PDB file of C-alpha atoms in Angstrom:
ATOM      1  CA  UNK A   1      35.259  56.531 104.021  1.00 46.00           C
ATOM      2  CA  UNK A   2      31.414  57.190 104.648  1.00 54.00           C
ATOM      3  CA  UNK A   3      32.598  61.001 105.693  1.00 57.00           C
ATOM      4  CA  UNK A   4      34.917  61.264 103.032  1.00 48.00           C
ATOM      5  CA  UNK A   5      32.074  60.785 100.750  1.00 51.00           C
ATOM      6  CA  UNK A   6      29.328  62.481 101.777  1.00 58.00           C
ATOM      7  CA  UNK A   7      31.268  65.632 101.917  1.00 59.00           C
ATOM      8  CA  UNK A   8      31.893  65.537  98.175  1.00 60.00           C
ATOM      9  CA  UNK A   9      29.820  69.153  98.038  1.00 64.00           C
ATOM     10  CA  UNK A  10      32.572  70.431 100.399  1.00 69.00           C
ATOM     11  CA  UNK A  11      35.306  69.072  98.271  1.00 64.00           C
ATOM     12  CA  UNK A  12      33.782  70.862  95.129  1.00 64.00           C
ATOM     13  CA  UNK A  13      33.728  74.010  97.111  1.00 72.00           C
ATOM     14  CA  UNK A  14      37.016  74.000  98.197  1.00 73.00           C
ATOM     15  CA  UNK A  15      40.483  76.396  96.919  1.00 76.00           C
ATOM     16  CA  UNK A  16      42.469  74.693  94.501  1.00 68.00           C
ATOM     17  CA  UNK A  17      45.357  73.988  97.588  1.00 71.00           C
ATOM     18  CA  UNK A  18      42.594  72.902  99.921  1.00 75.00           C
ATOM     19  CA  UNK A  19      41.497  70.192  97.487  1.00 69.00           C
ATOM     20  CA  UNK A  20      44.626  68.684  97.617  1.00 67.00           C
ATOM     21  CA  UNK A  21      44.970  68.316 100.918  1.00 73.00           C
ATOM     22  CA  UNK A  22      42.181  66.843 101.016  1.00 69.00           C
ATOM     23  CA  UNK A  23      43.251  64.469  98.210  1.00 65.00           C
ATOM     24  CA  UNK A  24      45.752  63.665 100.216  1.00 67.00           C
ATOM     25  CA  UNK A  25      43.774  62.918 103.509  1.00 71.00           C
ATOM     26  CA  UNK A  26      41.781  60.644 101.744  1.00 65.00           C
ATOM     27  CA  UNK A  27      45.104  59.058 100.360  1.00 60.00           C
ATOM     28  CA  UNK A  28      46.313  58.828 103.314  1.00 65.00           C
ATOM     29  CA  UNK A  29      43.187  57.221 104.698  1.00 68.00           C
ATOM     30  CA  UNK A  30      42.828  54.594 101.765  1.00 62.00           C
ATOM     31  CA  UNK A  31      46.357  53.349 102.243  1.00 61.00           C
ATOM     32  CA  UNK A  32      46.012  52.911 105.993  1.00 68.00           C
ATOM     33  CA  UNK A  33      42.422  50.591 105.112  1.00 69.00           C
ATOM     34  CA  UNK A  34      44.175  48.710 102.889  1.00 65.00           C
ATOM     35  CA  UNK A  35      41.730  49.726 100.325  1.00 63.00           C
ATOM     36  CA  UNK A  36      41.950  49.738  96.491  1.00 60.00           C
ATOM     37  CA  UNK A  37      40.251  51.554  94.154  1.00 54.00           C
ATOM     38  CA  UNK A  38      37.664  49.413  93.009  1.00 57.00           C
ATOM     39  CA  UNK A  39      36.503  49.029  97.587  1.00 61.00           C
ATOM     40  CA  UNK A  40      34.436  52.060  96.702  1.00 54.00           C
ATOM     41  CA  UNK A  41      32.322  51.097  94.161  1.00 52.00           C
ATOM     42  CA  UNK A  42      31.589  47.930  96.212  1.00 54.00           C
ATOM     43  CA  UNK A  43      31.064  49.517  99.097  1.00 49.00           C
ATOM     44  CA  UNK A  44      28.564  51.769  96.869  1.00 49.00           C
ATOM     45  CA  UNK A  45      27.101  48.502  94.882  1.00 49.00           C
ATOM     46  CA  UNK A  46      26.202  46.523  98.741  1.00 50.00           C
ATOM     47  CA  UNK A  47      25.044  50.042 100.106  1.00 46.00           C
ATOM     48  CA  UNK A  48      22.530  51.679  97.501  1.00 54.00           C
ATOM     49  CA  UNK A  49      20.218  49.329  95.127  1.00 61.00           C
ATOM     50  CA  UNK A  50      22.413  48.015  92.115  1.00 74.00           C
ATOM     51  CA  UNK A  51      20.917  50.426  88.692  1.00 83.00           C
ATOM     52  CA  UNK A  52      21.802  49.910  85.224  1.00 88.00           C
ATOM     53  CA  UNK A  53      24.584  52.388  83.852  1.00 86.00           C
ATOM     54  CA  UNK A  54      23.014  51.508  80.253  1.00 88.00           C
ATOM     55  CA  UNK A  55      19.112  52.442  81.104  1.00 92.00           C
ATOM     56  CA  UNK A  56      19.228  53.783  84.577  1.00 88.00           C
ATOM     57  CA  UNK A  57      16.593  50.664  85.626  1.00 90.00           C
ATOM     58  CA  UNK A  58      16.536  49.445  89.203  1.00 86.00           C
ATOM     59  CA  UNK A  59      15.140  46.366  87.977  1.00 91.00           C
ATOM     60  CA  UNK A  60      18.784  44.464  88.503  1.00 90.00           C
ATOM     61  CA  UNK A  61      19.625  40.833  89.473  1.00 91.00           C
ATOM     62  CA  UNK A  62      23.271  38.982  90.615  1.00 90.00           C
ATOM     63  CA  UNK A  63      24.341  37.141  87.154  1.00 91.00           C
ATOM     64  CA  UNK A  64      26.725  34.991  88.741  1.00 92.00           C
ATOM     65  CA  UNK A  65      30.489  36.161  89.064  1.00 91.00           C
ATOM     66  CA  UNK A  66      33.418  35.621  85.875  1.00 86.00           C
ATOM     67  CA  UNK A  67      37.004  35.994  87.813  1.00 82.00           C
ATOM     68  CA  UNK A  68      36.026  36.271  91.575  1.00 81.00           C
ATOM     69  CA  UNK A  69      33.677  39.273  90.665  1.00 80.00           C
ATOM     70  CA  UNK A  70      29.844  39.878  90.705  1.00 84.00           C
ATOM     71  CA  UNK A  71      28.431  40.138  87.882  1.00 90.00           C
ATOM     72  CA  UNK A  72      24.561  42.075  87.157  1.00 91.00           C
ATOM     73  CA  UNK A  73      22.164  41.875  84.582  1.00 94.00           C
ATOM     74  CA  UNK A  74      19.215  44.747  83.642  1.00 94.00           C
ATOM     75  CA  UNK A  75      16.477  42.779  83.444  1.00 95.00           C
ATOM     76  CA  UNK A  76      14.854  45.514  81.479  1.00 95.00           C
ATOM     77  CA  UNK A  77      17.203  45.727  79.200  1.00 95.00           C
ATOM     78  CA  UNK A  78      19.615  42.776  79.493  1.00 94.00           C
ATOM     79  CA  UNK A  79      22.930  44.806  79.829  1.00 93.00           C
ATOM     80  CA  UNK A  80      25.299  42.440  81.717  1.00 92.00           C
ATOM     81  CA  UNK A  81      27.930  44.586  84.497  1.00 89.00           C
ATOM     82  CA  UNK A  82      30.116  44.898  87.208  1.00 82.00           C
ATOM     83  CA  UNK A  83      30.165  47.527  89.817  1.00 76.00           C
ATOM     84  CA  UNK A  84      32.946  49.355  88.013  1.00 73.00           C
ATOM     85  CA  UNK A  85      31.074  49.946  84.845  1.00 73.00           C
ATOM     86  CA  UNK A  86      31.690  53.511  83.864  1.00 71.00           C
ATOM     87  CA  UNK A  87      34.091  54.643  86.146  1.00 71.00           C
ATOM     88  CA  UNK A  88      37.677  55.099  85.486  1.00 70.00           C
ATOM     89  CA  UNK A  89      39.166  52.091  86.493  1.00 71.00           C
ATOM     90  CA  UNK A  90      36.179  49.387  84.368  1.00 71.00           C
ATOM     91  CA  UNK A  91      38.921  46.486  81.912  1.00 71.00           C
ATOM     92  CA  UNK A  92      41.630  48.316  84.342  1.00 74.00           C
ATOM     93  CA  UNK A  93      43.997  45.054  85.149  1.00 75.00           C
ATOM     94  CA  UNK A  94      46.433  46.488  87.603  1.00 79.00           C
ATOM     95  CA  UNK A  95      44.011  48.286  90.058  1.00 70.00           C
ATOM     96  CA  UNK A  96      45.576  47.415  92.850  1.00 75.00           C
ATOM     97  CA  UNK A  97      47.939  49.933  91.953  1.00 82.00           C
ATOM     98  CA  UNK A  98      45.763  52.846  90.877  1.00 82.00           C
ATOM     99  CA  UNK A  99      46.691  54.463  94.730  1.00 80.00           C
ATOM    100  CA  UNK A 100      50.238  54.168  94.019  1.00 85.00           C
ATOM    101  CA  UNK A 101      49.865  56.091  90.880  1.00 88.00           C
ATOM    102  CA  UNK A 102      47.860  59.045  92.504  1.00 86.00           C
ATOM    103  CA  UNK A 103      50.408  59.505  95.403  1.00 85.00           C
ATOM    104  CA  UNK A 104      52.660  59.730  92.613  1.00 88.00           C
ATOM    105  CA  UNK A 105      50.535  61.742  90.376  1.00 86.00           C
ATOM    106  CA  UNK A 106      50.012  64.387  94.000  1.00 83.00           C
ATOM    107  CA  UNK A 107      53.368  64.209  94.172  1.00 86.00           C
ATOM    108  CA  UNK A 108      53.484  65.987  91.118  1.00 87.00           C
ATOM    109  CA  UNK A 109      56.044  63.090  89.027  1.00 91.00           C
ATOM    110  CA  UNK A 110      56.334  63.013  85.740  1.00 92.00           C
ATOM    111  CA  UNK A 111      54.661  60.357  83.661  1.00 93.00           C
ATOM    112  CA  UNK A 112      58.068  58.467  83.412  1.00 95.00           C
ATOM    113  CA  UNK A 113      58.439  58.895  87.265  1.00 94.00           C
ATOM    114  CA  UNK A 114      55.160  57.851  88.193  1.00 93.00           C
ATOM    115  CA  UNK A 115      55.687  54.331  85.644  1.00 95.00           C
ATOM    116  CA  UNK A 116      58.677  53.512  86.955  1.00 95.00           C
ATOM    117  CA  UNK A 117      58.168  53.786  90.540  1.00 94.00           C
ATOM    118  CA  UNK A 118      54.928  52.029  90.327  1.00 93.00           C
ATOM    119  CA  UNK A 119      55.489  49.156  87.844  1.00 94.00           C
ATOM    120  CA  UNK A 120      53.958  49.600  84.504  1.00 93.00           C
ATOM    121  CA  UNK A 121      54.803  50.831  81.656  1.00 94.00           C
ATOM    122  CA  UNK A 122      55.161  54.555  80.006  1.00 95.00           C
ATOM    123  CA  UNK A 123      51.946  54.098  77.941  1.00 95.00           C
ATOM    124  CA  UNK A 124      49.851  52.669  80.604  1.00 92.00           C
ATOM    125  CA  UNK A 125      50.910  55.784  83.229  1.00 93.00           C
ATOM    126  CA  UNK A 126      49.305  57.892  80.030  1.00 94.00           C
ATOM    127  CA  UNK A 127      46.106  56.258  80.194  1.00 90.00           C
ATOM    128  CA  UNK A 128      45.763  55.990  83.780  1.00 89.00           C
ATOM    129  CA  UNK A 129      46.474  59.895  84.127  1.00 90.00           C
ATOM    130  CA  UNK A 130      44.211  60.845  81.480  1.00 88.00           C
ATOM    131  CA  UNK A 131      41.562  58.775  83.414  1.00 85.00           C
ATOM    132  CA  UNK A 132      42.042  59.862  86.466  1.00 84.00           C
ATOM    133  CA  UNK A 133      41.752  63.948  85.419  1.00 84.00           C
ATOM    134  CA  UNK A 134      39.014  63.101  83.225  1.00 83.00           C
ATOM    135  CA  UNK A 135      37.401  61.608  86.206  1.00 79.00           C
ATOM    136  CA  UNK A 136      38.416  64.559  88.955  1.00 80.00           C
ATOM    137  CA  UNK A 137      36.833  66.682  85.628  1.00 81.00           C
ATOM    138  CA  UNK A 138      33.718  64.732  86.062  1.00 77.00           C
ATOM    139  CA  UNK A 139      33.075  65.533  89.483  1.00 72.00           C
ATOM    140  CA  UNK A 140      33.825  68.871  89.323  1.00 72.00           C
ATOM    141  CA  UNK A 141      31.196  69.650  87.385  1.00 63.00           C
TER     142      UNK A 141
END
C-alpha cells in the first residue's frame, strides 16, 4: 500500500487507460490484504500526527472510542472526529463493501448492476458513485 500511495503524482500523470489499470492493481491489491476502505485512513491516522479537518491544528488528543472506533478531539478548537472525517466514506455504514462497489463501478455496471450484485439498495449505489467520482475529482486536481 505504502507504494501505491506515494506514487499518487504518477497516478495524476497518467493516460486516462493507464489510470485504470492502475485502479485496478490497487483493487486487486486491496482485496488480496483483506483491506477495506476505511484501512487507509488508519493506516494514515497511526502513521502521520492526527490534525484537525475543522482548523488544521496538530494540537489533537485520543477522546475515547463510540462503536469500536477512535475517536479525537482539537484541543484548540474542540471539534470531536474520527479518522474518516472528510473523506468519502465518513456516516458510510456498509464500508466493508465500498471495494465491491468499485470493482463493479471499473467494471463499468450500471447503477442497478452494481446494487444488486453488491447488496444495497438503488439509492444508496447513487450516493456511493457520486462519492466516489467526486472523490477521484478531488485528487485530480
Amino acid at each position: 500500500m505504502k507504494e501505491l500511495l506515494e506514487n499518487i503524482d504518477k497516478y495524476l500523470a497518467l493516460p486516462k487507460d493507464h489510470k485504470r489499470d492502475f485502479l485496478d492493481e490497487l483493487y486487486q491489491y486491496l482485496v488480496n490484504s483483506n483491506a477495506t476502505a476505511v484501512d487507509y485512513q488508519k493506516v494514515k491516522i497511526q502513521s502521520t500526527a492526527a490534525i484537525c479537518p475543522d482548523c488544521k491544528s496538530e494540537n489533537v488528543i485520543k477522546a475515547g472510542k463510540r462503536n469500536a472506533r477512535q475517536v479525537y478531539k482539537c484541543k484548540t478548537c474542540g471539534y470531536q472526529f474520527r479518522e474518516t472525517a472528510r473523506t468519502f466514506v465518513y456516516r458510510m455504514r456498509k464500508y466493508p463493501l465500498m471495494l465491491d462497489y468499485m470493482r463493479c463501478m471499473l467494471e463499468g455496471k450500471s447503477l442497478r448492476a452494481c446494487a444488486d450484485e453488491v447488496g444495497i439498495c438503488l439509492k444508496t449505489s447513487f450516493e456511493w458513485r457520486h462519492k466516489i467520482l467526486a472523490a477521484i475529482r478531488a485528487l485530480e486536481g
